[in-house]
Structure formats: C-alpha cells, structure tokens
Amino acid sequence: MSTLKKTATTAEKVNETDLQIHGFRQTRHNRRLELVEDYVELIADLISKHGEARQVDIARELGVAQPTVSKMLKRLAADEMIVQRPCRGVFLTDKGTKLAKHCRERHSLVETFLVALGVPAEVASIDAEGIEHHVSEQTISAIKKFLNSDGASKN
Amino acid sequence: MSTLKKTATTAEKVNETDLQIHGFRQTRHNRRLELVEDYVELIADLISKHGEARQVDIARELGVAQPTVSKMLKRLAADEMIVQRPCRGVFLTDKGTKLAKHCRERHSLVETFLVALGVPAEVASIDAEGIEHHVSEQTISAIKKFLNSDGASKN
DNA sequence: TTTAAAATATAGCAATGGCTATATTATTTA
DNA sequence: TAAATAATATAGCCATTGCTATATTTTAAA
C-alpha cells in the first residue's frame, strides 16, 4: 500500500531522508544546549547588574527552585563554564564568558529584529527568549543585513 | 554588598521580576510542547505524502528508535491527538488535525520568511524547525505583514 | 492453515530537569 | 566567640525522553 513499505528496512531509504534526520537531530542538539545558554546568559546579566550571581537570584529569575539551580550549576562547573565561590555566587570562566557574550549578542539581535518587524516589545522579549537558541550564524548574518538596510531606509 | 541581598526574601521582589519569570515560564512551557508539535506535524506530512504514518516511518524521519515513537504515540493518543490502528499506522483526530494545520502553516511561514531574508534554503529549513515553536501569534502577524509588503515592493 | 515477516508493544535502563524537605556551611551580629 | 541568618548542598522523589533487547500481535505467503 505504502510506497515506503517495500524498502522500509533497506539502506537506500537512509539517503532519501538524511537531510530531514539531520534537521531534527540538529534541533534536538540545540534543545539540549538551551538551558546551558539560559544560565550563562543570565549569570552574565546578574553579574553586570549586581556584581554577583547567587543561586537564589538565578532561581528567582528563572522561576525554578534553588536546588534545581544548585544541580545545574554543578553541571556548568563540570563543563568549565563557571566557578563557584561559597556564599559569593558563581562566576563565569573564559569559556563561559565567551558563550554568554555570544548568547547576549544573539539574544538582543533577535529581540531588536522582532521589534523592528513590528512585534510589541513585551512579546518580542518572550519570543526572543525561545527563538534565540535556534538561530544559526547564517540567519544572524541575514538579520544583521536586514537591520542595516532597514535602518538606512528610514534615515 | 548586593542590592538584592536585603530584600531577597521579601515579597516585593516578585513584582520586579515578574515579567522575566513569566518569560522563562512561557519558554519552558513552549519547550514541553515542541515534541508534540513535531509529531503531529510529521504525522500529517507522512499521511499527505504516503497515505499513512507508521511508527517505523516516524522513527526514521525523527532519527529516533521505534520504541521511543511507540511511547510518544501513547501519550499523543492519551491527549486525543491521534488514534492508532494496528499495523496501519496512526491517524490524526480533529484536535490533532487542527494542531498539525496550525504547525504546518506556522512552520512554512517561518521558513519562507527566513528564505526571504536571504538565509540559504537548507539552513532556513533547519532553523525554522527550531524557531517555529517559539513564535507567538503577534510575531506571525508581523511576519505576514513583512512578507506582503516585501512581495509588493518586488513586484 | 501454518509459517514467515512486519509492525507494534513492553521491560528495564540511563540521563535530564523538575520538586520538597532537610542538612550543612559561611557570614553577620549580638 | 556563640548564635542567628543566609547561602548552598544533599537526599530522595517524579516525569520525560531517549536507548536496547525482547515479546507480542497482525498481515501476508507458502
């Protein structure tokens, strides 16, 4: 009945759907990085605003419980994104700083872009939060190009 | 030391960061729906292309194992998104069809938009996969408006 | 109508990301 | 310095999403 049935177990099918598989795999991979990116980005924000990033602050900002943050920070420390100093909060390593910088730039770019498109600021803020992690370098370039020409056309 | 410390345990803080919390909560909520949306969208695609959507096909397209699909379909059936017919694949309920339609439209809109922005088709396809789940109705409207005016300016 | 093959289901494991309740460890302050 | 408070860590639970290995059920074929 199905055109797929006959070859469902053969190897030829693989090539046919390779791109699709790659797409979903890439997306799943991005989804696993989302939380890490949220954390380093938030930690950078807290440090720049308040000079420190404590677990209670992170937990409050993210809307999760403190032990959840504690567990995640352990993971980030294992990944060498942060260092923890007792009762003094967490600090970004070079690696973490680089990632945070990248995320902040990408985040603000996406948010600016949405606002430029006419999305209300509050909604743009929420959408950007989810979208940012899935924006490739090529799309970043395209957005930058758009913002430049858009800005030029309005001046 | 920190400006947060003094009031960290008081209720006043809540209002101050309410929006931020709401943003992350919204994003976490969206993230939980991503998989459901991926499935119904893919099921709709498979049915329209091949007249049926079997677990093996879904698994191959998503790049996961068949038991993973089996488990997820159980959840989708419990959510009344699909009905399962043994050895005949899965079919969308009205509810599932509505969601799939919405997702497909949103997905293709985002992909079209990225291409219109100048993102290479292959990259646009991957990025759209991740982005689509985080695009609000307001952003959809803004994109539609852009595509219309963009199309008009080139005609 | 058995048998072979295909499709689906189940069992059982692991990692992740939540939670509450309860230590433990640092820092202040009395 | 001892006690109180603040910050962090740990224990132990749950749900989700993946996996492999192995049933079980359906369909098709001999």
PDB file of N, CA and C in Angstrom, chain B residues 2 6 12 17 26-27 45 47 56 63 82 86 91 95 97 120 122 128 130 143 146 151-152:
ATOM      1  N   SER B   2      25.354  43.192  47.762  1.00  0.00           N
ATOM      2  CA  SER B   2      24.437  43.219  46.628  1.00  0.00           C
ATOM      3  C   SER B   2      23.223  44.066  46.943  1.00  0.00           C
ATOM      4  N   LYS B   6      19.307  42.514  50.581  1.00  0.00           N
ATOM      5  CA  LYS B   6      18.420  42.970  51.647  1.00  0.00           C
ATOM      6  C   LYS B   6      16.993  42.478  51.489  1.00  0.00           C
ATOM      7  N   GLU B  12       8.312  41.865  47.900  1.00  0.00           N
ATOM      8  CA  GLU B  12       8.371  42.972  46.928  1.00  0.00           C
ATOM      9  C   GLU B  12       9.125  42.586  45.659  1.00  0.00           C
ATOM     10  N   THR B  17      10.481  41.233  39.151  1.00  0.00           N
ATOM     11  CA  THR B  17      10.986  40.271  38.173  1.00  0.00           C
ATOM     12  C   THR B  17       9.877  39.415  37.570  1.00  0.00           C
ATOM     13  N   GLN B  26       7.054  30.822  30.196  1.00  0.00           N
ATOM     14  CA  GLN B  26       6.439  30.658  28.877  1.00  0.00           C
ATOM     15  C   GLN B  26       7.336  29.810  27.989  1.00  0.00           C
ATOM     16  N   THR B  27       8.624  30.117  28.024  1.00  0.00           N
ATOM     17  CA  THR B  27       9.569  29.386  27.193  1.00  0.00           C
ATOM     18  C   THR B  27       9.629  27.915  27.609  1.00  0.00           C
ATOM     19  N   ASP B  45       2.296  15.225   7.593  1.00  0.00           N
ATOM     20  CA  ASP B  45       3.113  15.191   6.378  1.00  0.00           C
ATOM     21  C   ASP B  45       3.153  13.796   5.781  1.00  0.00           C
ATOM     22  N   ILE B  47       1.102  11.295   6.208  1.00  0.00           N
ATOM     23  CA  ILE B  47      -0.200  10.882   5.687  1.00  0.00           C
ATOM     24  C   ILE B  47      -0.480  11.551   4.349  1.00  0.00           C
ATOM     25  N   VAL B  56       7.627   3.065  12.195  1.00  0.00           N
ATOM     26  CA  VAL B  56       8.968   2.982  11.597  1.00  0.00           C
ATOM     27  C   VAL B  56       9.293   4.218  10.780  1.00  0.00           C
ATOM     28  N   GLY B  63      14.723  10.374  13.451  1.00  0.00           N
ATOM     29  CA  GLY B  63      16.051   9.916  13.849  1.00  0.00           C
ATOM     30  C   GLY B  63      16.074   9.341  15.254  1.00  0.00           C
ATOM     31  N   ILE B  82      -4.242  11.688  18.357  1.00  0.00           N
ATOM     32  CA  ILE B  82      -4.211  10.651  17.319  1.00  0.00           C
ATOM     33  C   ILE B  82      -5.039   9.437  17.735  1.00  0.00           C
ATOM     34  N   PRO B  86      -3.720  -0.898  14.550  1.00  0.00           N
ATOM     35  CA  PRO B  86      -2.625  -1.872  14.492  1.00  0.00           C
ATOM     36  C   PRO B  86      -2.141  -2.150  13.066  1.00  0.00           C
ATOM     37  N   PHE B  91      -3.476   7.915  12.920  1.00  0.00           N
ATOM     38  CA  PHE B  91      -4.250   8.929  12.216  1.00  0.00           C
ATOM     39  C   PHE B  91      -4.586  10.058  13.172  1.00  0.00           C
ATOM     40  N   LYS B  95      -8.748  17.201  16.753  1.00  0.00           N
ATOM     41  CA  LYS B  95      -7.836  18.018  17.554  1.00  0.00           C
ATOM     42  C   LYS B  95      -6.423  17.986  16.965  1.00  0.00           C
ATOM     43  N   THR B  97      -5.542  17.189  13.933  1.00  0.00           N
ATOM     44  CA  THR B  97      -5.540  17.806  12.611  1.00  0.00           C
ATOM     45  C   THR B  97      -5.438  19.321  12.719  1.00  0.00           C
ATOM     46  N   PRO B 120      20.086  30.770   3.302  1.00  0.00           N
ATOM     47  CA  PRO B 120      20.087  29.642   2.359  1.00  0.00           C
ATOM     48  C   PRO B 120      19.001  28.626   2.727  1.00  0.00           C
ATOM     49  N   GLU B 122      18.603  25.413   2.821  1.00  0.00           N
ATOM     50  CA  GLU B 122      18.886  24.285   3.712  1.00  0.00           C
ATOM     51  C   GLU B 122      18.981  24.725   5.165  1.00  0.00           C
ATOM     52  N   ALA B 128      14.122  26.909  10.922  1.00  0.00           N
ATOM     53  CA  ALA B 128      12.661  27.006  11.057  1.00  0.00           C
ATOM     54  C   ALA B 128      12.141  25.909  11.984  1.00  0.00           C
ATOM     55  N   GLY B 130      13.491  24.670  14.571  1.00  0.00           N
ATOM     56  CA  GLY B 130      13.656  25.012  15.972  1.00  0.00           C
ATOM     57  C   GLY B 130      12.885  26.255  16.365  1.00  0.00           C
ATOM     58  N   ILE B 143       5.283  38.860  10.688  1.00  0.00           N
ATOM     59  CA  ILE B 143       5.962  38.203   9.570  1.00  0.00           C
ATOM     60  C   ILE B 143       5.101  38.264   8.316  1.00  0.00           C
ATOM     61  N   PHE B 146       5.229  41.635   6.866  1.00  0.00           N
ATOM     62  CA  PHE B 146       6.513  41.842   6.182  1.00  0.00           C
ATOM     63  C   PHE B 146       6.527  41.163   4.818  1.00  0.00           C
ATOM     64  N   GLY B 151       6.864  41.376  -0.736  1.00  0.00           N
ATOM     65  CA  GLY B 151       6.446  40.866  -2.044  1.00  0.00           C
ATOM     66  C   GLY B 151       5.972  41.997  -2.926  1.00  0.00           C
ATOM     67  N   ALA B 152       5.217  42.938  -2.338  1.00  0.00           N
ATOM     68  CA  ALA B 152       4.688  44.058  -3.102  1.00  0.00           C
ATOM     69  C   ALA B 152       5.810  44.920  -3.659  1.00  0.00           C
TER      70      ALA B 152
END
